[in-house]
GROMACS .gro file of C-alpha atoms in nm:
model
  199
    1UNK     CA    1  11.830   9.995  10.693
    2UNK     CA    2  12.000  10.128  10.382
    3UNK     CA    3  12.280   9.951  10.200
    4UNK     CA    4  12.515  10.250  10.251
    5UNK     CA    5  12.475  10.229  10.626
    6UNK     CA    6  12.561   9.856  10.638
    7UNK     CA    7  12.849   9.866  10.388
    8UNK     CA    8  13.190   9.874  10.560
    9UNK     CA    9  13.413  10.167  10.487
   10UNK     CA   10  13.730  10.100  10.289
   11UNK     CA   11  14.095  10.185  10.339
   12UNK     CA   12  14.060  10.509  10.141
   13UNK     CA   13  13.764  10.628  10.347
   14UNK     CA   14  13.882  10.620  10.711
   15UNK     CA   15  13.667  10.736  10.998
   16UNK     CA   16  13.748  11.021  11.231
   17UNK     CA   17  13.862  10.784  11.503
   18UNK     CA   18  14.106  10.613  11.264
   19UNK     CA   19  14.248  10.948  11.153
   20UNK     CA   20  14.290  11.054  11.517
   21UNK     CA   21  14.451  10.718  11.594
   22UNK     CA   22  14.702  10.770  11.314
   23UNK     CA   23  14.787  11.127  11.413
   24UNK     CA   24  14.832  11.040  11.781
   25UNK     CA   25  15.043  10.743  11.679
   26UNK     CA   26  15.275  10.966  11.477
   27UNK     CA   27  15.311  11.208  11.769
   28UNK     CA   28  15.384  10.917  12.007
   29UNK     CA   29  15.643  10.773  11.766
   30UNK     CA   30  15.814  11.111  11.735
   31UNK     CA   31  15.821  11.157  12.114
   32UNK     CA   32  15.966  10.808  12.156
   33UNK     CA   33  16.243  10.884  11.906
   34UNK     CA   34  16.329  11.209  12.086
   35UNK     CA   35  16.331  11.017  12.416
   36UNK     CA   36  16.603  10.783  12.302
   37UNK     CA   37  16.807  11.034  12.104
   38UNK     CA   38  16.822  11.340  12.331
   39UNK     CA   39  17.135  11.395  12.544
   40UNK     CA   40  16.949  11.569  12.823
   41UNK     CA   41  16.829  11.316  13.082
   42UNK     CA   42  16.555  11.531  13.227
   43UNK     CA   43  16.423  11.609  12.879
   44UNK     CA   44  16.427  11.235  12.798
   45UNK     CA   45  16.209  11.166  13.106
   46UNK     CA   46  15.966  11.442  13.008
   47UNK     CA   47  15.940  11.322  12.648
   48UNK     CA   48  15.874  10.976  12.797
   49UNK     CA   49  15.568  11.131  12.960
   50UNK     CA   50  15.447  11.243  12.617
   51UNK     CA   51  15.510  10.895  12.476
   52UNK     CA   52  15.324  10.715  12.750
   53UNK     CA   53  15.040  10.972  12.739
   54UNK     CA   54  15.008  10.916  12.366
   55UNK     CA   55  14.971  10.544  12.429
   56UNK     CA   56  14.698  10.617  12.681
   57UNK     CA   57  14.512  10.822  12.419
   58UNK     CA   58  14.547  10.531  12.174
   59UNK     CA   59  14.390  10.297  12.432
   60UNK     CA   60  14.101  10.546  12.472
   61UNK     CA   61  14.045  10.548  12.097
   62UNK     CA   62  14.034  10.169  12.107
   63UNK     CA   63  13.761  10.193  12.374
   64UNK     CA   64  13.986  10.035  12.636
   65UNK     CA   65  13.925  10.295  12.905
   66UNK     CA   66  14.049  10.085  13.195
   67UNK     CA   67  14.382  10.013  13.022
   68UNK     CA   68  14.418  10.383  12.936
   69UNK     CA   69  14.373  10.497  13.295
   70UNK     CA   70  14.605  10.223  13.421
   71UNK     CA   71  14.858  10.355  13.172
   72UNK     CA   72  14.822  10.705  13.311
   73UNK     CA   73  14.822  10.608  13.678
   74UNK     CA   74  15.100  10.348  13.676
   75UNK     CA   75  15.335  10.447  13.398
   76UNK     CA   76  15.291  10.823  13.380
   77UNK     CA   77  15.209  10.872  13.746
   78UNK     CA   78  15.449  10.617  13.898
   79UNK     CA   79  15.722  10.500  13.666
   80UNK     CA   80  15.811  10.840  13.526
   81UNK     CA   81  15.795  11.001  13.871
   82UNK     CA   82  16.025  10.723  13.993
   83UNK     CA   83  16.269  10.803  13.711
   84UNK     CA   84  16.261  11.171  13.791
   85UNK     CA   85  16.324  11.103  14.161
   86UNK     CA   86  16.613  10.875  14.061
   87UNK     CA   87  16.758  11.152  13.849
   88UNK     CA   88  16.725  11.402  14.132
   89UNK     CA   89  16.859  11.172  14.401
   90UNK     CA   90  17.160  11.072  14.198
   91UNK     CA   91  17.230  11.437  14.113
   92UNK     CA   92  17.203  11.390  13.740
   93UNK     CA   93  17.303  11.695  13.534
   94UNK     CA   94  17.017  11.918  13.423
   95UNK     CA   95  17.177  12.029  13.093
   96UNK     CA   96  17.340  11.831  12.816
   97UNK     CA   97  17.525  11.522  12.927
   98UNK     CA   98  17.826  11.440  12.710
   99UNK     CA   99  17.853  11.096  12.868
  100UNK     CA  100  17.491  11.015  12.774
  101UNK     CA  101  17.604  10.905  12.429
  102UNK     CA  102  17.820  10.594  12.434
  103UNK     CA  103  17.894  10.607  12.061
  104UNK     CA  104  17.713  10.279  11.992
  105UNK     CA  105  17.423  10.425  11.798
  106UNK     CA  106  17.458  10.196  11.498
  107UNK     CA  107  17.461   9.870  11.698
  108UNK     CA  108  17.173  10.002  11.909
  109UNK     CA  109  16.974  10.088  11.596
  110UNK     CA  110  17.032   9.740  11.454
  111UNK     CA  111  16.926   9.572  11.779
  112UNK     CA  112  16.618   9.800  11.806
  113UNK     CA  113  16.518   9.729  11.446
  114UNK     CA  114  16.561   9.354  11.496
  115UNK     CA  115  16.361   9.361  11.823
  116UNK     CA  116  16.081   9.565  11.658
  117UNK     CA  117  16.069   9.327  11.360
  118UNK     CA  118  16.057   9.024  11.585
  119UNK     CA  119  15.782   9.179  11.799
  120UNK     CA  120  15.572   9.268  11.493
  121UNK     CA  121  15.616   8.916  11.352
  122UNK     CA  122  15.524   8.746  11.681
  123UNK     CA  123  15.215   8.959  11.735
  124UNK     CA  124  15.102   8.919  11.372
  125UNK     CA  125  15.154   8.543  11.383
  126UNK     CA  126  14.975   8.505  11.717
  127UNK     CA  127  14.667   8.716  11.629
  128UNK     CA  128  14.641   8.654  11.258
  129UNK     CA  129  14.320   8.455  11.288
  130UNK     CA  130  14.179   8.644  11.590
  131UNK     CA  131  13.869   8.847  11.541
  132UNK     CA  132  13.705   9.085  11.788
  133UNK     CA  133  13.339   9.015  11.866
  134UNK     CA  134  13.186   9.361  11.847
  135UNK     CA  135  12.850   9.229  11.965
  136UNK     CA  136  12.997   9.076  12.285
  137UNK     CA  137  13.124   9.253  12.596
  138UNK     CA  138  13.387   9.521  12.543
  139UNK     CA  139  13.736   9.382  12.571
  140UNK     CA  140  13.869   9.684  12.754
  141UNK     CA  141  13.618   9.709  13.036
  142UNK     CA  142  13.724   9.688  13.398
  143UNK     CA  143  13.554   9.355  13.457
  144UNK     CA  144  13.702   9.175  13.162
  145UNK     CA  145  14.051   9.320  13.210
  146UNK     CA  146  14.046   9.250  13.585
  147UNK     CA  147  13.946   8.889  13.534
  148UNK     CA  148  14.219   8.837  13.275
  149UNK     CA  149  14.484   9.015  13.483
  150UNK     CA  150  14.427   8.848  13.815
  151UNK     CA  151  14.352   8.508  13.670
  152UNK     CA  152  14.645   8.470  13.427
  153UNK     CA  153  14.894   8.749  13.500
  154UNK     CA  154  14.915   8.773  13.878
  155UNK     CA  155  15.278   8.663  13.905
  156UNK     CA  156  15.414   8.909  13.641
  157UNK     CA  157  15.207   9.186  13.805
  158UNK     CA  158  15.360   9.121  14.145
  159UNK     CA  159  15.711   9.085  13.994
  160UNK     CA  160  15.678   9.427  13.835
  161UNK     CA  161  15.583   9.585  14.167
  162UNK     CA  162  15.887   9.425  14.333
  163UNK     CA  163  16.105   9.551  14.047
  164UNK     CA  164  15.980   9.909  14.093
  165UNK     CA  165  16.042   9.887  14.468
  166UNK     CA  166  16.397   9.758  14.410
  167UNK     CA  167  16.462  10.050  14.169
  168UNK     CA  168  16.344  10.303  14.424
  169UNK     CA  169  16.558  10.147  14.698
  170UNK     CA  170  16.858  10.140  14.461
  171UNK     CA  171  16.815  10.511  14.382
  172UNK     CA  172  16.807  10.595  14.753
  173UNK     CA  173  17.118  10.386  14.822
  174UNK     CA  174  17.307  10.553  14.538
  175UNK     CA  175  17.210  10.899  14.657
  176UNK     CA  176  17.330  10.852  15.010
  177UNK     CA  177  17.689  10.920  15.091
  178UNK     CA  178  17.884  10.838  15.400
  179UNK     CA  179  18.036  11.120  15.600
  180UNK     CA  180  18.382  11.026  15.485
  181UNK     CA  181  18.281  11.062  15.119
  182UNK     CA  182  18.087  11.385  15.160
  183UNK     CA  183  18.275  11.688  15.028
  184UNK     CA  184  18.400  11.938  15.290
  185UNK     CA  185  18.382  11.693  15.574
  186UNK     CA  186  18.707  11.677  15.770
  187UNK     CA  187  18.852  11.336  15.823
  188UNK     CA  188  18.874  11.183  16.169
  189UNK     CA  189  19.250  11.224  16.186
  190UNK     CA  190  19.236  11.602  16.130
  191UNK     CA  191  18.978  11.691  16.396
  192UNK     CA  192  19.084  11.934  16.672
  193UNK     CA  193  19.023  11.677  16.941
  194UNK     CA  194  19.268  11.435  16.785
  195UNK     CA  195  19.533  11.709  16.757
  196UNK     CA  196  19.488  11.789  17.128
  197UNK     CA  197  19.521  11.422  17.213
  198UNK     CA  198  19.839  11.392  17.004
  199UNK     CA  199  20.001  11.673  17.200
   0.00000   0.00000   0.00000
């Protein structure tokens, strides 16, 4: 085995996978920014599909195929569909929504930057001395992920499913109107039968 084959590549000589990872990450970041800045609710939901799909591609590039398909099936196929159904059931406007901007962009930006900084610091501090064993079993396989999920994360997994169910029920409740609130429905006091009885 030659020395060139065993020598690790440096920062200035990235591989094709690393370049693809960076490009997909930039697209995902741009889609996420459009998601939170657009004033059209339906467009925000569709850009969220692009964002979550980009994350699935990133998982594929990290050889975590199971996590990638879970990302597609649960988040793209369930959560986004649930959001779109909620928008349709609550009769959200299709075009630009003037009330979608509350005017608190600066405080929201400060909070988002603080949350992102705290998340990066926590993850960096937690995994600073963690190394991936490339010779061992792949960390993203179905067996390894399933054992970790259903051994240590069963309660959060079930709580998330209950949360999604509650969101769907809430959207249905908000979309239903009583007959008295429905437009064009005559009130009980103005029906012809009541007028005949009053005579």
